CSV table of C-alpha atoms in Angstrom, one decimal:
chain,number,residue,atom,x,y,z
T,1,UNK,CA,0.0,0.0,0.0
T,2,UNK,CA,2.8,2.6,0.9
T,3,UNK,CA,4.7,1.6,-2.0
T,4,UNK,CA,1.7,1.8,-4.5
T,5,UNK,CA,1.4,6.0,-2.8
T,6,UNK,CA,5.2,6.3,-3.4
T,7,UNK,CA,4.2,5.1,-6.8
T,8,UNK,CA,1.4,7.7,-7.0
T,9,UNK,CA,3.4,10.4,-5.8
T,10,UNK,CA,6.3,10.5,-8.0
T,11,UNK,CA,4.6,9.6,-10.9
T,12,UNK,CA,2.3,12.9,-10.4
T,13,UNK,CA,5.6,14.8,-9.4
T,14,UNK,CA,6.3,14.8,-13.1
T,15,UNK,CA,3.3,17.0,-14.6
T,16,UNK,CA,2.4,18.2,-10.9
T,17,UNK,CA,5.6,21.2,-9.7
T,18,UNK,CA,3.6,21.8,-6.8
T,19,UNK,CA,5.2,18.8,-5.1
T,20,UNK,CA,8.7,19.4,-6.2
T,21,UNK,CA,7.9,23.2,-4.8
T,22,UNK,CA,6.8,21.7,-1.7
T,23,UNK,CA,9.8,19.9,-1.1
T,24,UNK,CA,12.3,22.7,-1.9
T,25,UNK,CA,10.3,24.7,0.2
T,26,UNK,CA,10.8,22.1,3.4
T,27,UNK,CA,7.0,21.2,2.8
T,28,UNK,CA,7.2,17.5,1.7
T,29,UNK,CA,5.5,16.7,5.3
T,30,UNK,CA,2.3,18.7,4.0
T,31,UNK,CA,2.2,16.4,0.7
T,32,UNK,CA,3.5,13.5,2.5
T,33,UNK,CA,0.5,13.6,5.3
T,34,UNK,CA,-2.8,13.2,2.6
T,35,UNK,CA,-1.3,10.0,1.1
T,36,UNK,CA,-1.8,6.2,2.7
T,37,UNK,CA,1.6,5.7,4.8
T,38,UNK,CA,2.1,4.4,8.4
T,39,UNK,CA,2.2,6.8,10.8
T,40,UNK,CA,5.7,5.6,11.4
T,41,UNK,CA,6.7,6.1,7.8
T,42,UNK,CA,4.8,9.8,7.4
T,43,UNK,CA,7.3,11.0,10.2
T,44,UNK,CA,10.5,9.3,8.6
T,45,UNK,CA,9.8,10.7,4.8
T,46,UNK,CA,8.6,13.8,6.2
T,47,UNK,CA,12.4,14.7,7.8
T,48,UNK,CA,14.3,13.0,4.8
T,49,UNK,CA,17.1,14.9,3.6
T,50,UNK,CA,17.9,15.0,0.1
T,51,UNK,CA,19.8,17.4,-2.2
T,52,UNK,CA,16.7,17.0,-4.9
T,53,UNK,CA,13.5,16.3,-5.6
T,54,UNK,CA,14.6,12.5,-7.3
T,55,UNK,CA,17.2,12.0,-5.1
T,56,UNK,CA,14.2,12.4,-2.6
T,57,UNK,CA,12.6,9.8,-4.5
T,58,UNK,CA,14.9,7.3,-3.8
T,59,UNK,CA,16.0,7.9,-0.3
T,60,UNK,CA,12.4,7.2,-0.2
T,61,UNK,CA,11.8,4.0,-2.0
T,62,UNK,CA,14.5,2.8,0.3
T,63,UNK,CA,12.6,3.3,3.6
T,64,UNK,CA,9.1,1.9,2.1
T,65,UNK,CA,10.8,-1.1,0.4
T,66,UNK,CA,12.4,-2.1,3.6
T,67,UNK,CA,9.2,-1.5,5.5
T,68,UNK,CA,7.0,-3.6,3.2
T,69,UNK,CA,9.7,-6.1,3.4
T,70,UNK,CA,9.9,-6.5,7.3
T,71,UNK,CA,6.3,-6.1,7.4
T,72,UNK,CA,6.0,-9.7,4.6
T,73,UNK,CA,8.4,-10.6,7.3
T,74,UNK,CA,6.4,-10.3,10.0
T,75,UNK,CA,3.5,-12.3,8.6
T,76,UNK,CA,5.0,-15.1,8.1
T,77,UNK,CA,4.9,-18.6,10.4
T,78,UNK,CA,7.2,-19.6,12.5
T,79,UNK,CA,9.1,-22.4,10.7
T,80,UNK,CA,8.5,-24.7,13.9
T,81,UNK,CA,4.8,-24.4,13.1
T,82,UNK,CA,3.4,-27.1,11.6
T,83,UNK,CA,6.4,-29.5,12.2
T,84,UNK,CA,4.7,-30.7,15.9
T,85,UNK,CA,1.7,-33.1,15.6
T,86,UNK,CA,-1.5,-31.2,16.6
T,87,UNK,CA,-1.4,-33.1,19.9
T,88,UNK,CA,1.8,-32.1,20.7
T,89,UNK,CA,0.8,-28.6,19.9
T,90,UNK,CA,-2.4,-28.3,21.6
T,91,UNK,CA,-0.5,-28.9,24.8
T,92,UNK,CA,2.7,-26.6,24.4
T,93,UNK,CA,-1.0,-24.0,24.0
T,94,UNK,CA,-2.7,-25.9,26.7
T,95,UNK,CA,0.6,-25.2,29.3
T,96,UNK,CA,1.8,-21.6,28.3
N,1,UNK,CA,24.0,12.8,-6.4
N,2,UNK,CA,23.7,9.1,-4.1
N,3,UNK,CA,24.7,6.4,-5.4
N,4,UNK,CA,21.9,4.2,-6.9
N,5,UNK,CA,21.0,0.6,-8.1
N,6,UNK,CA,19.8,-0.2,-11.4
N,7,UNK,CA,16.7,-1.2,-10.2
N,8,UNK,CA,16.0,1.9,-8.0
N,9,UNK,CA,16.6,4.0,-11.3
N,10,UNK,CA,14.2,1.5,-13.3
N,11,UNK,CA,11.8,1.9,-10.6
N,12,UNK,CA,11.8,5.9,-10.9
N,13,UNK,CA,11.7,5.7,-14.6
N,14,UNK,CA,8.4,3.3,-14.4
N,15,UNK,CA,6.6,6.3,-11.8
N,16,UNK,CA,7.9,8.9,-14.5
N,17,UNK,CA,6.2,7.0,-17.8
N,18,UNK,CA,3.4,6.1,-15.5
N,19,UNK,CA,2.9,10.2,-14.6
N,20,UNK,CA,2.6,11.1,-18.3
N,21,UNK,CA,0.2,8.0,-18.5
N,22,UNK,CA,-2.2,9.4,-15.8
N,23,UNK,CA,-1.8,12.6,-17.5
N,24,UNK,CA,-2.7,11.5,-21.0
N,25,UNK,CA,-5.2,9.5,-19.0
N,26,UNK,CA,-5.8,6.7,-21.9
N,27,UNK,CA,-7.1,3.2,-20.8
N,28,UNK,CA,-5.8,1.5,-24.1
N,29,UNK,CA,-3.2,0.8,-26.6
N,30,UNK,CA,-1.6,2.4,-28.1
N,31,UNK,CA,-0.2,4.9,-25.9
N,32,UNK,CA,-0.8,8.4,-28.2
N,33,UNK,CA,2.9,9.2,-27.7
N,34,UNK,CA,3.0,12.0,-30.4
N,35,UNK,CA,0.1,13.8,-29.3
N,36,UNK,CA,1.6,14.0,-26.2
N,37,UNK,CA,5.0,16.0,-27.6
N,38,UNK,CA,2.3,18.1,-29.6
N,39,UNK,CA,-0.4,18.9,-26.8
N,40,UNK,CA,2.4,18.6,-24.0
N,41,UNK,CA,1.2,19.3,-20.2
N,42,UNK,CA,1.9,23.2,-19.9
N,43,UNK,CA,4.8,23.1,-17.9
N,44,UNK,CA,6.3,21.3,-20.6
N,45,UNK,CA,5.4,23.7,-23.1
N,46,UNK,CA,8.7,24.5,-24.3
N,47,UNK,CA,10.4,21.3,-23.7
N,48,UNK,CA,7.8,19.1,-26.5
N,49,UNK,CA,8.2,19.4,-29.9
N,50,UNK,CA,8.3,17.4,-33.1
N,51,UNK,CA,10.4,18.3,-36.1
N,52,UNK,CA,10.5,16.0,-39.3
N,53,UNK,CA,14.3,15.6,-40.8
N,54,UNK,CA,15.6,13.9,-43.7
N,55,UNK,CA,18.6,12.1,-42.4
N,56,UNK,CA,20.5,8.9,-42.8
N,57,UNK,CA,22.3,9.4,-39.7
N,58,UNK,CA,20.0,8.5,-36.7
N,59,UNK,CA,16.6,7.9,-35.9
N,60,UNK,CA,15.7,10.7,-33.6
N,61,UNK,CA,17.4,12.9,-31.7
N,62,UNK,CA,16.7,15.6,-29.0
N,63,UNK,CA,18.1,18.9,-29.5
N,64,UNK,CA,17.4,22.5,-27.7
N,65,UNK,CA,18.1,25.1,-29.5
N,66,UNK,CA,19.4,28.5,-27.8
N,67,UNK,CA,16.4,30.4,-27.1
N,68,UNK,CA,13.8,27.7,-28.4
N,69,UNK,CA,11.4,25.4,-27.5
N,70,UNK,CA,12.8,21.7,-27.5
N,71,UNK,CA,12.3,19.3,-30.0
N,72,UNK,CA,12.2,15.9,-31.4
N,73,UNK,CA,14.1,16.0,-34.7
N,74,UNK,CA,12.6,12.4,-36.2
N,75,UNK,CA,13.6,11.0,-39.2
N,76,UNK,CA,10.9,11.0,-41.5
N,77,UNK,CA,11.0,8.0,-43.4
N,78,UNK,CA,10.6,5.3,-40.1
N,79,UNK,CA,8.4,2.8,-40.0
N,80,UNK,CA,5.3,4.1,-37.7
N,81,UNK,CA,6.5,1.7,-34.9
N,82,UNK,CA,9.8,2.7,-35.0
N,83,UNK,CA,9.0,6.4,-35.1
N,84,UNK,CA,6.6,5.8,-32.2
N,85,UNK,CA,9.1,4.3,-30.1
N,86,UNK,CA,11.8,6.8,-31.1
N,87,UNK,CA,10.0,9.7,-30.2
N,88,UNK,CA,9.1,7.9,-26.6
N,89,UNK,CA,13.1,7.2,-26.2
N,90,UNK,CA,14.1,11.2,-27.1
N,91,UNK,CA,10.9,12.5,-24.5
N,92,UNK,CA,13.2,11.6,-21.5
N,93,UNK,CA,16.1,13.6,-22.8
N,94,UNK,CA,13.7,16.6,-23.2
N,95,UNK,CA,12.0,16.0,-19.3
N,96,UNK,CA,15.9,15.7,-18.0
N,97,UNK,CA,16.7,18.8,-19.7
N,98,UNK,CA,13.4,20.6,-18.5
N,99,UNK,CA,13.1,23.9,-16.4
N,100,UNK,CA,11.2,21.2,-14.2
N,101,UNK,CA,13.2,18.3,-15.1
N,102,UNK,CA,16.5,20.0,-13.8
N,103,UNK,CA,14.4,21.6,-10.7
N,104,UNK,CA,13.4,17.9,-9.6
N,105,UNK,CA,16.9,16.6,-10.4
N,106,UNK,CA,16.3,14.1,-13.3
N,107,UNK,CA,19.8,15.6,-14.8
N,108,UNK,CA,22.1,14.3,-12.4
N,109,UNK,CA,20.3,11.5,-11.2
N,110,UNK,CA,19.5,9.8,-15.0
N,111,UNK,CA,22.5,11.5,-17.3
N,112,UNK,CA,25.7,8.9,-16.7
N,113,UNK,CA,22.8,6.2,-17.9
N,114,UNK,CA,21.1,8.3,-20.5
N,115,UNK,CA,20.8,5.6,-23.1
N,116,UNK,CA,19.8,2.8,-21.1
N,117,UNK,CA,17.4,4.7,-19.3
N,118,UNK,CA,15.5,6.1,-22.4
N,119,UNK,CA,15.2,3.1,-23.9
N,120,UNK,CA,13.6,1.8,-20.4
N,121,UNK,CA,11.6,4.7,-20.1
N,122,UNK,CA,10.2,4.2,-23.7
N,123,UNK,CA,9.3,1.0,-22.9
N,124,UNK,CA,7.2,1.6,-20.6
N,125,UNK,CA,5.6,5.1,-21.9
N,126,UNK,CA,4.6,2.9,-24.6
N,127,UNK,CA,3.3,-0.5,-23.0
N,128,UNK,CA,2.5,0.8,-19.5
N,129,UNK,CA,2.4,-1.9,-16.3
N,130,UNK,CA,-1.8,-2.1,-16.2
N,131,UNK,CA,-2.2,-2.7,-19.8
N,132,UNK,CA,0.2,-5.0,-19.8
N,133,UNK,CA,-1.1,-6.5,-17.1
N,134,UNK,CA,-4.9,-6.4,-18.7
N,135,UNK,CA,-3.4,-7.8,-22.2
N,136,UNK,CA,-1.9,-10.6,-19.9
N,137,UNK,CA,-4.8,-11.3,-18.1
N,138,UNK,CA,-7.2,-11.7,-21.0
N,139,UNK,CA,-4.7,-14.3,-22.8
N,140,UNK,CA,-2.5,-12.0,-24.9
N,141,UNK,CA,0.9,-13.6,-25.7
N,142,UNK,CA,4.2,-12.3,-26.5
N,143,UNK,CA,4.2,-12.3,-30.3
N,144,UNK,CA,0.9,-10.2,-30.3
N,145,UNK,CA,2.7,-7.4,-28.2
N,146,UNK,CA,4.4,-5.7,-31.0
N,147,UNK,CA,0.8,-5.0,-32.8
N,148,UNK,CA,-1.1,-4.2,-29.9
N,149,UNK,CA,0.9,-1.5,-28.5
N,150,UNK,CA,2.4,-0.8,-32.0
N,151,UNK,CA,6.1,-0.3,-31.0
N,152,UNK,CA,8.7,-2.5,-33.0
N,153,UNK,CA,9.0,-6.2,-32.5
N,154,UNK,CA,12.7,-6.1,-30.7
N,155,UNK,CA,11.4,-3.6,-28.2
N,156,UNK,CA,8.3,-5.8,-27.3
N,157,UNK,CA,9.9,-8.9,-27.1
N,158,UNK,CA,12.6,-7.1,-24.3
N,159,UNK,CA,9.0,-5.3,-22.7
N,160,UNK,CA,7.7,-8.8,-22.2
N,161,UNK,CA,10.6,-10.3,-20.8
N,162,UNK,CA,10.9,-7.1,-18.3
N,163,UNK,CA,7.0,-8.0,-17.5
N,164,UNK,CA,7.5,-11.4,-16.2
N,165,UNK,CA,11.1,-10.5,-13.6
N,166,UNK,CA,10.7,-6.3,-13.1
N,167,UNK,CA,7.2,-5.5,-12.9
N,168,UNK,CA,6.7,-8.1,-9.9
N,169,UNK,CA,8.8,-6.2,-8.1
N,170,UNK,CA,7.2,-3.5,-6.0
């Protein structure tokens, strides 16, 4: 989802100077805010620092492709799941 | 300038074709990539142009001349395909060398890779992710690329290839 807004935003940044003029202007935070990031990430790529608009871009794509990725990360089973019998794991449940 | 990856640059180049998309805001092939250098978005005003040449030498070529709007100086006698996609390939020399272009940084950030990058760029101006995607879905195949988004067959075959490994990626 926050990659598919970086998406959105840099594509409109090409026909769109009011969000290159918000980033020179120390603004991004005001663009950044209406899209569909984490709270988490609205407050990192609001205070990113960057020489340029593109340069911007891919400071950006950095921080949302590593979220995304720890987030896939986070979903996932532990590997140990599945490998005890249900018996097994109904008591490990059962005890803790 | 930071150091980037390949795919980071391909990346940025896919959200830049995919902005002129939105702009032209057409749902189908093929992607009207002439009108767009004759009815450019204003801010490009002075940056879109297309000139017809005679020439032996190259297909098409950017060029700015002091004091003038930009332009596409095409040879005249390509193939419609080949035109198409030549004219897509030169558009990201003129955004790069933009008043806007060089205020969001595109010079230093695509210049040392100008070639590649256009050619990447036209590829996807031309055959954008969700039509690809749609032509995919409803059982188009790799030889019918070329004539459905009517850019030559080289460049379709590479755009296909791209579809099944880059645009998986986020």
């Amino acid at each position: 989802m926050s990659m598919q807004a970086l998406n959105k935003l840099v594509a409109r940044s090409i026909i769109d100077p009011g969000v290159v003029q918000a980033f020179s202007a120390g603004r991004i935070e005001d663009v950044i805010t209406e899209l569909d990031f984490s709270t988490e990430l609205c407050d990192r790529l609001s205070h990113l620092e960057a020489e340029s608009w593109a340069e911007y871009a891919i400071l950006a794509y950095r921080y949302v492709k590593a979220a995304e990725e720890r987030e896939v990360r986070i979903q996932l089973p532990s590997p140990l799941e599945g490998l005890l019998p249900d018996e097994k794991r109904a008591e490990d449940e059962q005890a803790a | 300038m930071i150091p980037i990856t390949r795919e980071e640059r391909q990346w940025f180049l896919r959200s830049l074709a995919q902005g002129l998309i939105n702009y032209l805001g057409v749902q189908e092939p093929p992607v009207p990539v002439e009108d767009l250098l004759k009815n450019p978005p204003p801010l490009y005003d002075s940056d879109f142009g297309v000139v017809d040449m005679y020439s032996n030498l190259w297909d098409a070529t950017f060029a700015r001349p002091p004091s003038q709007r930009g332009s596409i100086f095409v040879r005249i006698d390509l193939d419609p395909e080949e035109r198409r996609f030549a004219l897509a390939r030169e558009t990201l020399s003129a955004l790069i060398t933009s008043k806007h272009g060089r205020a969001m940084g595109l010079f230093d950030l695509l210049l040392p890779h100008l070639r590649e990058s256009a050619e990447f760029f036209a590829s996807y101006l031309l055959v954008p992710e969700p039509m690809l995607k749609a032509y995919h879905e409803q059982g188009g195949r790799a030889r019918g690329v070329a004539k459905t988004f009517s850019i030559p067959p080289f460049s379709a075959l590479q755009r296909w290839e791209d579809f099944h490994t880059i645009d998986h990626t986020p």
